[in-house]
Amino acid sequence: MLRTLAALLLLSTSALADTADGDALKGMSWDQIVEQARGGTVNWFMWGGADTINRYVSDHVGAILKRDYDITLNRVGVADAVEVVNIVLTEKEAGVTDAGTVDLIWINGENFRSMKQGDLAFCGYTDLLPNNALVNWDNPAIANDFGVPVDGCEVPWNTVQFAFAHDSADVPEPPRDMAALLDWIKANPGRFTYPAPPDFTGSVFVRHVFYHAAGGADALLGPFDQAKFDAAAAKTWAILNEIEPFLWREGQTYPNTIAQLNELFANGEVAFTFNYDPSQFGLAVQAGTYPETTRSFGLADGTIGNTNYTLIPFNSPNKAAAMVLQNLLLSGEEQLEKAKPEVWGASPAIEISRTSAEVQSGFAAIEGHPSVVSAEELAKAALPELQADWLTAIEAGWQAQVGN
């Protein structure tokens, strides 16, 4: 009994210490936060599936952090952000409130919802970041993450919009809307597939079919509605089951990850791949992985776009250093650097008009890769993301009604 009380007191003390640390940071000036961060380390857990992104983060961003702030960046690659959410959740359940493993997460969507609802995120500090002034928080697509209000719990990093890629030497005229794509799949057996949900990119392909079955995204916006879900889901599973025999390997198996789909496309086994980040198509051509005749496109009836963010867990022991990193990532200079096609080609999450004249000139001078559909072209038919409860239900429904 005495040991139990002692343990509870220790956990309570740790929790108070962590709360004081967070509150203390919120009461500091930015210069004071920077000084506290010096000499620290940021353990940044992020999707590690793209060498170009990994190099940009580890080599470029890491070098600036070390040079200007004496902060060490430790990039930890993961397959999916849900792995990191589970680490933080497990630590909270074990009473680890001020010495967590994770200092920063690349995150959005249902993973952010889980972090926010579980009180796993450090919140209420983003106004302290000087470069927060570059963010248009009046934009609902920035202020809400898959329909969940951000509320100062994460910082935007990139904006993305889904696009398809094809080899124009193989498929000169690809289908331009979902109905035409579904017809093309049945007319070309074995030449199309998609990763099995809950793979992030496979899941968004299924959502495009779900939107199509529902008659458009507008019918699904707002809180989860079981009746609306049931009506659209029945049509969606019927469509996906109808095309299944016409998929790669007759739909007997699906790729597990987008990386596996990319390999099938690179090898010419399927005619299409797709990605939330169309810049990856150009980078794959530059690397010699995809043919130079690769081209990308959206759909006339729209493709889904969203914002991705970085988030500091509640129990990060290096919050000040993580804040310095977030502020660096938000800067006009770094948003420009990662927008360069040869670096990454990521679309900015800031208002370019709020940056310096030099940064604005840099953005104006960027020449898009011929394999990459422009963000402006995609934006003409952008579709919103659904709230996270819809995503969970769609993924579970696919696994039960299609993937089984």
mmCIF file of C-alpha atoms in Angstrom:
data_model
loop_
_atom_site.group_PDB
_atom_site.id
_atom_site.type_symbol
_atom_site.label_atom_id
_atom_site.label_comp_id
_atom_site.label_asym_id
_atom_site.label_seq_id
_atom_site.Cartn_x
_atom_site.Cartn_y
_atom_site.Cartn_z
ATOM 1 C CA MET A 1 0.000 0.000 0.000
ATOM 2 C CA LEU A 2 2.830 2.398 0.887
ATOM 3 C CA ARG A 3 4.592 1.557 -2.375
ATOM 4 C CA THR A 4 1.375 2.235 -4.300
ATOM 5 C CA LEU A 5 0.937 5.627 -2.608
ATOM 6 C CA ALA A 6 4.550 6.477 -3.286
ATOM 7 C CA ALA A 7 4.134 5.579 -6.946
ATOM 8 C CA LEU A 8 1.004 7.714 -7.209
ATOM 9 C CA LEU A 9 2.775 10.640 -5.588
ATOM 10 C CA LEU A 10 5.681 10.238 -7.993
ATOM 11 C CA LEU A 11 3.348 10.191 -11.009
ATOM 12 C CA SER A 12 1.490 13.217 -9.666
ATOM 13 C CA THR A 13 4.755 15.092 -9.191
ATOM 14 C CA SER A 14 5.863 14.221 -12.722
ATOM 15 C CA ALA A 15 2.550 15.395 -14.142
ATOM 16 C CA LEU A 16 2.843 18.693 -12.290
ATOM 17 C CA ALA A 17 6.402 19.126 -13.518
ATOM 18 C CA ASP A 18 5.311 18.566 -17.104
ATOM 19 C CA THR A 19 2.403 20.984 -16.751
ATOM 20 C CA ALA A 20 4.724 23.587 -15.274
ATOM 21 C CA ASP A 21 7.164 23.080 -18.138
ATOM 22 C CA GLY A 22 4.450 23.625 -20.740
ATOM 23 C CA ASP A 23 2.968 26.583 -18.892
ATOM 24 C CA ALA A 24 6.424 28.073 -18.386
ATOM 25 C CA LEU A 25 7.099 27.929 -22.121
ATOM 26 C CA LYS A 26 3.796 29.630 -22.873
ATOM 27 C CA GLY A 27 4.824 32.461 -20.551
ATOM 28 C CA MET A 28 8.222 33.016 -22.206
ATOM 29 C CA SER A 29 9.276 35.334 -24.991
ATOM 30 C CA TRP A 30 10.457 33.707 -28.222
ATOM 31 C CA ASP A 31 14.078 34.622 -27.468
ATOM 32 C CA GLN A 32 13.797 32.891 -24.095
ATOM 33 C CA ILE A 33 12.349 29.766 -25.737
ATOM 34 C CA VAL A 34 15.216 29.686 -28.228
ATOM 35 C CA GLU A 35 17.760 29.950 -25.424
ATOM 36 C CA GLN A 36 16.099 27.136 -23.508
ATOM 37 C CA ALA A 37 16.176 24.998 -26.662
ATOM 38 C CA ARG A 38 19.923 25.380 -27.296
ATOM 39 C CA GLY A 39 21.893 22.199 -26.870
ATOM 40 C CA GLY A 40 18.754 20.076 -26.987
ATOM 41 C CA THR A 41 17.600 17.216 -29.201
ATOM 42 C CA VAL A 42 14.404 16.754 -31.186
ATOM 43 C CA ASN A 43 13.272 13.185 -31.801
ATOM 44 C CA TRP A 44 11.086 13.673 -34.857
ATOM 45 C CA PHE A 45 8.988 10.613 -35.743
ATOM 46 C CA MET A 46 7.760 10.776 -39.333
ATOM 47 C CA TRP A 47 6.830 8.663 -42.320
ATOM 48 C CA GLY A 48 10.123 7.482 -43.761
ATOM 49 C CA GLY A 49 9.077 6.080 -47.127
ATOM 50 C CA ALA A 50 10.643 8.721 -49.423
ATOM 51 C CA ASP A 51 14.416 9.131 -49.659
ATOM 52 C CA THR A 52 14.076 12.694 -50.946
ATOM 53 C CA ILE A 53 12.036 13.776 -47.932
ATOM 54 C CA ASN A 54 14.377 11.941 -45.569
ATOM 55 C CA ARG A 55 17.403 13.715 -47.069
ATOM 56 C CA TYR A 56 15.721 17.115 -46.899
ATOM 57 C CA VAL A 57 14.873 16.630 -43.225
ATOM 58 C CA SER A 58 18.033 14.922 -41.977
ATOM 59 C CA ASP A 59 20.661 16.677 -44.068
ATOM 60 C CA HIS A 60 19.227 20.107 -44.812
ATOM 61 C CA VAL A 61 16.928 20.924 -41.897
ATOM 62 C CA GLY A 62 19.146 19.055 -39.447
ATOM 63 C CA ALA A 63 22.186 21.052 -40.528
ATOM 64 C CA ILE A 64 20.418 24.399 -40.038
ATOM 65 C CA LEU A 65 19.131 23.389 -36.605
ATOM 66 C CA LYS A 66 22.623 22.420 -35.518
ATOM 67 C CA ARG A 67 24.350 25.450 -37.042
ATOM 68 C CA ASP A 68 21.929 28.147 -35.880
ATOM 69 C CA TYR A 69 20.549 26.699 -32.642
ATOM 70 C CA ASP A 70 22.896 23.902 -31.527
ATOM 71 C CA ILE A 71 19.888 21.554 -31.651
ATOM 72 C CA THR A 72 20.384 17.931 -32.733
ATOM 73 C CA LEU A 73 17.693 16.541 -35.035
ATOM 74 C CA ASN A 74 17.053 12.811 -34.744
ATOM 75 C CA ARG A 75 14.713 11.733 -37.543
ATOM 76 C CA VAL A 76 12.948 8.453 -36.737
ATOM 77 C CA GLY A 77 11.318 6.854 -39.767
ATOM 78 C CA VAL A 78 8.041 4.955 -39.332
ATOM 79 C CA ALA A 79 5.613 3.291 -41.737
ATOM 80 C CA ASP A 80 2.524 5.004 -40.324
ATOM 81 C CA ALA A 81 1.878 7.759 -37.780
ATOM 82 C CA VAL A 82 -0.489 5.465 -35.892
ATOM 83 C CA GLU A 83 2.622 3.675 -34.598
ATOM 84 C CA VAL A 84 3.742 6.902 -32.948
ATOM 85 C CA VAL A 85 0.295 7.657 -31.529
ATOM 86 C CA ASN A 86 0.388 4.248 -29.876
ATOM 87 C CA ILE A 87 3.824 4.972 -28.362
ATOM 88 C CA VAL A 88 2.559 8.190 -26.756
ATOM 89 C CA LEU A 89 -0.675 6.560 -25.597
ATOM 90 C CA THR A 90 1.226 3.648 -24.024
ATOM 91 C CA GLU A 91 3.516 6.087 -22.224
ATOM 92 C CA LYS A 92 0.575 8.057 -20.869
ATOM 93 C CA GLU A 93 -1.058 4.878 -19.577
ATOM 94 C CA ALA A 94 2.260 3.978 -17.919
ATOM 95 C CA GLY A 95 2.466 7.400 -16.237
ATOM 96 C CA VAL A 96 5.301 8.755 -18.398
ATOM 97 C CA THR A 97 4.272 12.405 -18.342
ATOM 98 C CA ASP A 98 7.508 14.349 -18.747
ATOM 99 C CA ALA A 99 10.106 12.035 -20.311
ATOM 100 C CA GLY A 100 8.423 10.753 -23.465
ATOM 101 C CA THR A 101 10.164 9.140 -26.405
ATOM 102 C CA VAL A 102 8.656 11.433 -29.039
ATOM 103 C CA ASP A 103 9.245 15.181 -29.432
ATOM 104 C CA LEU A 104 7.529 15.778 -32.754
ATOM 105 C CA ILE A 105 5.204 13.851 -35.104
ATOM 106 C CA TRP A 106 4.368 14.376 -38.782
ATOM 107 C CA ILE A 107 0.627 13.840 -38.596
ATOM 108 C CA ASN A 108 -2.922 14.570 -39.739
ATOM 109 C CA GLY A 109 -6.387 13.083 -39.991
ATOM 110 C CA GLU A 110 -7.604 10.379 -37.652
ATOM 111 C CA ASN A 111 -4.199 10.211 -35.947
ATOM 112 C CA PHE A 112 -4.536 13.873 -34.975
ATOM 113 C CA ARG A 113 -8.070 13.236 -33.764
ATOM 114 C CA SER A 114 -6.770 10.414 -31.553
ATOM 115 C CA MET A 115 -4.016 12.622 -30.125
ATOM 116 C CA LYS A 116 -6.390 15.512 -29.428
ATOM 117 C CA GLN A 117 -9.210 13.453 -27.967
ATOM 118 C CA GLY A 118 -6.775 11.510 -25.796
ATOM 119 C CA ASP A 119 -5.157 14.691 -24.402
ATOM 120 C CA LEU A 120 -1.880 13.474 -25.913
ATOM 121 C CA ALA A 121 -0.975 16.759 -27.640
ATOM 122 C CA PHE A 122 0.784 19.865 -26.327
ATOM 123 C CA CYS A 123 -1.617 22.707 -27.216
ATOM 124 C CA GLY A 124 -2.087 26.441 -26.964
ATOM 125 C CA TYR A 125 1.401 27.622 -27.914
ATOM 126 C CA THR A 126 1.375 28.150 -31.688
ATOM 127 C CA ASP A 127 0.896 31.935 -31.482
ATOM 128 C CA LEU A 128 4.352 32.105 -29.880
ATOM 129 C CA LEU A 129 6.028 30.963 -33.106
ATOM 130 C CA PRO A 130 7.092 34.081 -35.046
ATOM 131 C CA ASN A 131 6.401 32.388 -38.386
ATOM 132 C CA ASN A 132 2.849 31.584 -37.316
ATOM 133 C CA ALA A 133 2.091 35.005 -38.808
ATOM 134 C CA LEU A 134 2.581 33.438 -42.260
ATOM 135 C CA VAL A 135 -0.291 30.977 -41.705
ATOM 136 C CA ASN A 136 -3.813 31.861 -42.799
ATOM 137 C CA TRP A 137 -5.776 30.404 -39.908
ATOM 138 C CA ASP A 138 -8.957 31.873 -41.414
ATOM 139 C CA ASN A 139 -8.725 29.179 -44.095
ATOM 140 C CA PRO A 140 -10.956 26.278 -42.939
ATOM 141 C CA ALA A 141 -8.654 23.803 -44.720
ATOM 142 C CA ILE A 142 -5.819 24.932 -42.412
ATOM 143 C CA ALA A 143 -7.788 25.567 -39.219
ATOM 144 C CA ASN A 144 -9.449 22.131 -39.391
ATOM 145 C CA ASP A 145 -7.646 18.829 -39.788
ATOM 146 C CA PHE A 146 -10.068 16.407 -41.474
ATOM 147 C CA GLY A 147 -12.892 18.383 -39.883
ATOM 148 C CA VAL A 148 -11.313 18.484 -36.409
ATOM 149 C CA PRO A 149 -10.436 22.016 -35.199
ATOM 150 C CA VAL A 150 -6.674 22.394 -34.773
ATOM 151 C CA ASP A 151 -7.070 24.679 -31.727
ATOM 152 C CA GLY A 152 -3.368 25.437 -31.398
ATOM 153 C CA CYS A 153 -2.423 21.751 -31.085
ATOM 154 C CA GLU A 154 -0.391 21.372 -34.300
ATOM 155 C CA VAL A 155 1.417 23.451 -36.922
ATOM 156 C CA PRO A 156 0.792 23.134 -40.694
ATOM 157 C CA TRP A 157 3.687 21.917 -42.838
ATOM 158 C CA ASN A 158 2.416 21.085 -46.353
ATOM 159 C CA THR A 159 -0.737 21.069 -48.403
ATOM 160 C CA VAL A 160 -1.396 18.168 -50.771
ATOM 161 C CA GLN A 161 -3.962 17.003 -53.313
ATOM 162 C CA PHE A 162 -4.420 13.511 -54.684
ATOM 163 C CA ALA A 163 -3.434 12.796 -58.303
ATOM 164 C CA PHE A 164 -3.012 9.804 -60.597
ATOM 165 C CA ALA A 165 0.083 9.012 -62.681
ATOM 166 C CA HIS A 166 0.329 7.038 -65.924
ATOM 167 C CA ASP A 167 2.904 6.308 -68.624
ATOM 168 C CA SER A 168 1.711 8.371 -71.585
ATOM 169 C CA ALA A 169 3.517 5.978 -73.943
ATOM 170 C CA ASP A 170 1.377 3.150 -72.573
ATOM 171 C CA VAL A 171 -1.926 4.965 -71.919
ATOM 172 C CA PRO A 172 -2.002 8.098 -74.120
ATOM 173 C CA GLU A 173 -5.492 9.162 -73.019
ATOM 174 C CA PRO A 174 -6.252 8.166 -69.422
ATOM 175 C CA PRO A 175 -9.810 8.236 -68.034
ATOM 176 C CA ARG A 176 -10.648 11.681 -66.702
ATOM 177 C CA ASP A 177 -13.403 11.016 -64.177
ATOM 178 C CA MET A 178 -14.257 8.239 -61.734
ATOM 179 C CA ALA A 179 -16.957 6.680 -63.902
ATOM 180 C CA ALA A 180 -14.561 6.498 -66.847
ATOM 181 C CA LEU A 181 -11.814 5.046 -64.638
ATOM 182 C CA LEU A 182 -14.111 2.278 -63.394
ATOM 183 C CA ASP A 183 -15.028 1.466 -67.014
ATOM 184 C CA TRP A 184 -11.339 1.466 -67.986
ATOM 185 C CA ILE A 185 -10.511 -1.010 -65.211
ATOM 186 C CA LYS A 186 -13.114 -3.485 -66.488
ATOM 187 C CA ALA A 187 -11.944 -3.020 -70.092
ATOM 188 C CA ASN A 188 -8.276 -3.606 -69.164
ATOM 189 C CA PRO A 189 -8.105 -6.618 -66.826
ATOM 190 C CA GLY A 190 -5.084 -6.878 -64.542
ATOM 191 C CA ARG A 191 -3.819 -3.354 -65.245
ATOM 192 C CA PHE A 192 -5.090 -1.586 -62.109
ATOM 193 C CA THR A 193 -4.996 -2.101 -58.376
ATOM 194 C CA TYR A 194 -4.868 -0.087 -55.160
ATOM 195 C CA PRO A 195 -3.295 -0.620 -51.730
ATOM 196 C CA ALA A 196 -5.523 -2.261 -49.153
ATOM 197 C CA PRO A 197 -6.847 0.088 -46.464
ATOM 198 C CA PRO A 198 -5.843 1.102 -43.853
ATOM 199 C CA ASP A 199 -2.858 2.060 -46.042
ATOM 200 C CA PHE A 200 -3.157 5.850 -46.130
ATOM 201 C CA THR A 201 -3.131 6.160 -49.927
ATOM 202 C CA GLY A 202 -5.260 3.093 -50.569
ATOM 203 C CA SER A 203 -7.811 4.468 -48.137
ATOM 204 C CA VAL A 204 -8.080 7.761 -50.010
ATOM 205 C CA PHE A 205 -8.650 5.931 -53.314
ATOM 206 C CA VAL A 206 -11.566 4.098 -51.677
ATOM 207 C CA ARG A 207 -12.906 7.439 -50.432
ATOM 208 C CA HIS A 208 -12.940 8.745 -54.006
ATOM 209 C CA VAL A 209 -15.157 5.813 -54.966
ATOM 210 C CA PHE A 210 -17.276 6.494 -51.861
ATOM 211 C CA TYR A 211 -17.753 10.144 -52.917
ATOM 212 C CA HIS A 212 -18.702 8.959 -56.415
ATOM 213 C CA ALA A 213 -21.224 6.482 -55.023
ATOM 214 C CA ALA A 214 -22.735 9.160 -52.762
ATOM 215 C CA GLY A 215 -23.209 11.576 -55.652
ATOM 216 C CA GLY A 216 -20.477 13.942 -54.449
ATOM 217 C CA ALA A 217 -18.674 15.017 -51.295
ATOM 218 C CA ASP A 218 -21.300 17.600 -50.343
ATOM 219 C CA ALA A 219 -23.685 14.805 -49.363
ATOM 220 C CA LEU A 220 -21.216 13.584 -46.732
ATOM 221 C CA LEU A 221 -19.851 16.725 -45.090
ATOM 222 C CA GLY A 222 -20.357 17.301 -41.394
ATOM 223 C CA PRO A 223 -20.531 14.872 -38.465
ATOM 224 C CA PHE A 224 -20.791 11.164 -39.167
ATOM 225 C CA ASP A 225 -24.312 10.153 -40.207
ATOM 226 C CA GLN A 226 -25.038 6.421 -40.064
ATOM 227 C CA ALA A 227 -27.952 6.567 -42.520
ATOM 228 C CA LYS A 228 -25.935 8.503 -45.114
ATOM 229 C CA PHE A 229 -22.996 6.160 -44.580
ATOM 230 C CA ASP A 230 -25.101 3.030 -45.041
ATOM 231 C CA ALA A 231 -26.614 4.308 -48.297
ATOM 232 C CA ALA A 232 -23.267 5.310 -49.835
ATOM 233 C CA ALA A 233 -21.419 2.295 -48.445
ATOM 234 C CA ALA A 234 -23.755 -0.257 -50.031
ATOM 235 C CA LYS A 235 -23.128 1.299 -53.454
ATOM 236 C CA THR A 236 -19.385 1.594 -52.807
ATOM 237 C CA TRP A 237 -18.864 -2.036 -51.820
ATOM 238 C CA ALA A 238 -20.918 -3.124 -54.841
ATOM 239 C CA ILE A 239 -18.687 -1.064 -57.168
ATOM 240 C CA LEU A 240 -15.441 -2.281 -55.612
ATOM 241 C CA ASN A 241 -16.548 -5.904 -55.595
ATOM 242 C CA GLU A 242 -17.649 -5.583 -59.219
ATOM 243 C CA ILE A 243 -14.201 -4.410 -60.359
ATOM 244 C CA GLU A 244 -12.273 -6.800 -58.110
ATOM 245 C CA PRO A 245 -11.974 -9.636 -60.686
ATOM 246 C CA PHE A 246 -10.536 -7.128 -63.157
ATOM 247 C CA LEU A 247 -7.766 -5.941 -60.821
ATOM 248 C CA TRP A 248 -4.124 -7.032 -60.761
ATOM 249 C CA ARG A 249 -3.958 -10.751 -59.909
ATOM 250 C CA GLU A 250 -7.739 -10.823 -60.341
ATOM 251 C CA GLY A 251 -8.136 -9.054 -57.002
ATOM 252 C CA GLN A 252 -7.017 -12.135 -55.100
ATOM 253 C CA THR A 253 -4.472 -9.951 -53.325
ATOM 254 C CA TYR A 254 -3.859 -6.233 -52.924
ATOM 255 C CA PRO A 255 -0.622 -4.311 -52.367
ATOM 256 C CA ASN A 256 -0.140 -3.629 -48.659
ATOM 257 C CA THR A 257 1.480 -0.223 -49.115
ATOM 258 C CA ILE A 258 1.739 2.592 -51.640
ATOM 259 C CA ALA A 259 5.414 1.654 -52.045
ATOM 260 C CA GLN A 260 4.350 -1.742 -53.391
ATOM 261 C CA LEU A 261 1.924 -0.109 -55.851
ATOM 262 C CA ASN A 262 4.714 2.221 -56.977
ATOM 263 C CA GLU A 263 6.918 -0.813 -57.688
ATOM 264 C CA LEU A 264 4.180 -2.428 -59.769
ATOM 265 C CA PHE A 265 3.853 0.787 -61.794
ATOM 266 C CA ALA A 266 7.617 1.150 -62.193
ATOM 267 C CA ASN A 267 7.810 -2.440 -63.474
ATOM 268 C CA GLY A 268 4.953 -1.885 -65.909
ATOM 269 C CA GLU A 269 2.697 -4.423 -64.198
ATOM 270 C CA VAL A 270 -0.069 -1.850 -63.701
ATOM 271 C CA ALA A 271 -0.911 1.226 -65.730
ATOM 272 C CA PHE A 272 -1.531 3.675 -62.891
ATOM 273 C CA THR A 273 -0.199 4.703 -59.543
ATOM 274 C CA PHE A 274 -1.379 7.615 -57.410
ATOM 275 C CA ASN A 275 -0.298 9.756 -54.517
ATOM 276 C CA TYR A 276 -1.407 12.522 -52.170
ATOM 277 C CA ASP A 277 1.854 14.258 -53.126
ATOM 278 C CA PRO A 278 2.157 14.531 -56.954
ATOM 279 C CA SER A 279 5.721 15.823 -56.633
ATOM 280 C CA GLN A 280 6.732 12.218 -55.939
ATOM 281 C CA PHE A 281 6.065 11.370 -59.598
ATOM 282 C CA GLY A 282 8.655 13.867 -60.809
ATOM 283 C CA LEU A 283 11.175 12.752 -58.218
ATOM 284 C CA ALA A 284 10.711 9.128 -59.324
ATOM 285 C CA VAL A 285 11.370 10.129 -62.942
ATOM 286 C CA GLN A 286 14.502 12.028 -61.892
ATOM 287 C CA ALA A 287 15.677 8.958 -59.986
ATOM 288 C CA GLY A 288 15.166 6.777 -63.064
ATOM 289 C CA THR A 289 12.466 4.719 -61.329
ATOM 290 C CA TYR A 290 9.594 5.860 -63.563
ATOM 291 C CA PRO A 291 9.824 6.403 -67.344
ATOM 292 C CA GLU A 292 10.299 9.951 -68.610
ATOM 293 C CA THR A 293 6.933 9.682 -70.332
ATOM 294 C CA THR A 294 5.187 9.557 -66.947
ATOM 295 C CA ARG A 295 2.444 12.160 -66.650
ATOM 296 C CA SER A 296 -0.043 12.915 -63.873
ATOM 297 C CA PHE A 297 -3.588 14.215 -63.720
ATOM 298 C CA GLY A 298 -6.600 14.867 -61.529
ATOM 299 C CA LEU A 299 -10.225 13.997 -62.187
ATOM 300 C CA ALA A 300 -12.863 16.283 -63.635
ATOM 301 C CA ASP A 301 -15.129 15.393 -60.724
ATOM 302 C CA GLY A 302 -12.357 16.290 -58.290
ATOM 303 C CA THR A 303 -9.676 14.783 -56.099
ATOM 304 C CA ILE A 304 -9.235 15.022 -52.346
ATOM 305 C CA GLY A 305 -6.834 17.510 -50.781
ATOM 306 C CA ASN A 306 -5.730 18.184 -47.221
ATOM 307 C CA THR A 307 -3.112 19.750 -44.987
ATOM 308 C CA ASN A 308 -0.515 17.855 -42.982
ATOM 309 C CA TYR A 309 1.033 19.111 -39.756
ATOM 310 C CA THR A 310 3.643 18.623 -37.070
ATOM 311 C CA LEU A 311 2.577 18.007 -33.463
ATOM 312 C CA ILE A 312 4.396 18.018 -30.111
ATOM 313 C CA PRO A 313 3.216 15.277 -27.708
ATOM 314 C CA PHE A 314 2.155 16.309 -24.208
ATOM 315 C CA ASN A 315 5.079 14.428 -22.636
ATOM 316 C CA SER A 316 7.893 15.582 -24.904
ATOM 317 C CA PRO A 317 10.909 16.427 -22.746
ATOM 318 C CA ASN A 318 12.212 18.773 -25.468
ATOM 319 C CA LYS A 319 9.242 21.012 -26.212
ATOM 320 C CA ALA A 320 11.293 24.193 -26.655
ATOM 321 C CA ALA A 321 13.586 22.542 -29.211
ATOM 322 C CA ALA A 322 10.566 21.091 -31.036
ATOM 323 C CA MET A 323 9.002 24.568 -31.186
ATOM 324 C CA VAL A 324 12.182 25.983 -32.697
ATOM 325 C CA LEU A 325 12.073 23.240 -35.333
ATOM 326 C CA GLN A 326 8.401 23.948 -36.093
ATOM 327 C CA ASN A 327 9.133 27.641 -36.506
ATOM 328 C CA LEU A 328 11.995 26.847 -38.894
ATOM 329 C CA LEU A 329 9.774 24.566 -40.980
ATOM 330 C CA LEU A 330 7.165 27.361 -41.226
ATOM 331 C CA SER A 331 9.644 29.952 -42.476
ATOM 332 C CA GLY A 332 9.272 31.300 -45.984
ATOM 333 C CA GLU A 333 12.796 30.123 -46.786
ATOM 334 C CA GLU A 334 12.129 26.503 -45.790
ATOM 335 C CA GLN A 335 8.686 26.413 -47.380
ATOM 336 C CA LEU A 336 10.422 27.570 -50.567
ATOM 337 C CA GLU A 337 13.296 25.087 -50.251
ATOM 338 C CA LYS A 338 11.028 22.048 -50.027
ATOM 339 C CA ALA A 339 8.836 23.414 -52.862
ATOM 340 C CA LYS A 340 11.741 23.118 -55.321
ATOM 341 C CA PRO A 341 11.110 20.087 -57.575
ATOM 342 C CA GLU A 342 14.672 18.845 -57.207
ATOM 343 C CA VAL A 343 14.369 18.916 -53.394
ATOM 344 C CA TRP A 344 10.807 17.666 -52.831
ATOM 345 C CA GLY A 345 8.193 19.699 -54.684
ATOM 346 C CA ALA A 346 5.882 20.013 -51.666
ATOM 347 C CA SER A 347 3.155 22.657 -51.791
ATOM 348 C CA PRO A 348 3.444 25.351 -49.087
ATOM 349 C CA ALA A 349 1.184 25.601 -46.039
ATOM 350 C CA ILE A 350 1.764 29.348 -45.683
ATOM 351 C CA GLU A 351 0.516 32.398 -47.531
ATOM 352 C CA ILE A 352 3.299 33.189 -50.004
ATOM 353 C CA SER A 353 2.093 36.806 -50.191
ATOM 354 C CA ARG A 354 3.062 37.226 -46.520
ATOM 355 C CA THR A 355 6.702 36.275 -47.113
ATOM 356 C CA SER A 356 9.648 38.459 -48.114
ATOM 357 C CA ALA A 357 10.060 39.739 -51.669
ATOM 358 C CA GLU A 358 13.018 37.380 -52.105
ATOM 359 C CA VAL A 359 10.975 34.323 -51.098
ATOM 360 C CA GLN A 360 8.085 35.385 -53.322
ATOM 361 C CA SER A 361 10.494 35.711 -56.261
ATOM 362 C CA GLY A 362 11.830 32.259 -55.483
ATOM 363 C CA PHE A 363 8.361 30.724 -55.633
ATOM 364 C CA ALA A 364 7.615 32.575 -58.892
ATOM 365 C CA ALA A 365 10.790 31.172 -60.457
ATOM 366 C CA ILE A 366 9.993 27.511 -59.740
ATOM 367 C CA GLU A 367 9.512 25.496 -62.923
ATOM 368 C CA GLY A 368 7.291 22.489 -62.473
ATOM 369 C CA HIS A 369 8.429 19.032 -63.536
ATOM 370 C CA PRO A 370 6.702 17.886 -66.761
ATOM 371 C CA SER A 371 5.531 14.708 -65.011
ATOM 372 C CA VAL A 372 3.820 16.626 -62.209
ATOM 373 C CA VAL A 373 0.353 18.111 -62.641
ATOM 374 C CA SER A 374 0.344 21.633 -61.246
ATOM 375 C CA ALA A 375 -1.251 22.421 -57.910
ATOM 376 C CA GLU A 376 -3.232 25.163 -59.662
ATOM 377 C CA GLU A 377 -4.697 22.653 -62.127
ATOM 378 C CA LEU A 378 -5.643 20.221 -59.368
ATOM 379 C CA ALA A 379 -7.146 22.987 -57.241
ATOM 380 C CA LYS A 380 -9.782 23.664 -59.919
ATOM 381 C CA ALA A 381 -11.541 20.503 -58.711
ATOM 382 C CA ALA A 382 -10.512 20.021 -55.087
ATOM 383 C CA LEU A 383 -12.580 17.866 -52.765
ATOM 384 C CA PRO A 384 -12.611 18.206 -48.966
ATOM 385 C CA GLU A 385 -11.663 15.489 -46.523
ATOM 386 C CA LEU A 386 -14.383 13.964 -44.374
ATOM 387 C CA GLN A 387 -14.313 14.040 -40.603
ATOM 388 C CA ALA A 388 -12.298 11.248 -39.063
ATOM 389 C CA ASP A 389 -15.310 9.152 -37.971
ATOM 390 C CA TRP A 390 -16.211 8.687 -41.638
ATOM 391 C CA LEU A 391 -12.684 7.487 -42.442
ATOM 392 C CA THR A 392 -12.734 4.914 -39.669
ATOM 393 C CA ALA A 393 -16.102 3.565 -40.805
ATOM 394 C CA ILE A 394 -15.088 3.425 -44.483
ATOM 395 C CA GLU A 395 -11.863 1.553 -43.734
ATOM 396 C CA ALA A 396 -13.632 -0.941 -41.459
ATOM 397 C CA GLY A 397 -16.376 -1.403 -44.043
ATOM 398 C CA TRP A 398 -13.887 -2.069 -46.836
ATOM 399 C CA GLN A 399 -12.105 -4.705 -44.765
ATOM 400 C CA ALA A 400 -15.378 -6.454 -43.908
ATOM 401 C CA GLN A 401 -17.157 -6.156 -47.271
ATOM 402 C CA VAL A 402 -14.356 -6.122 -49.862
ATOM 403 C CA GLY A 403 -10.983 -7.047 -48.419
ATOM 404 C CA ASN A 404 -12.191 -10.217 -46.751
#
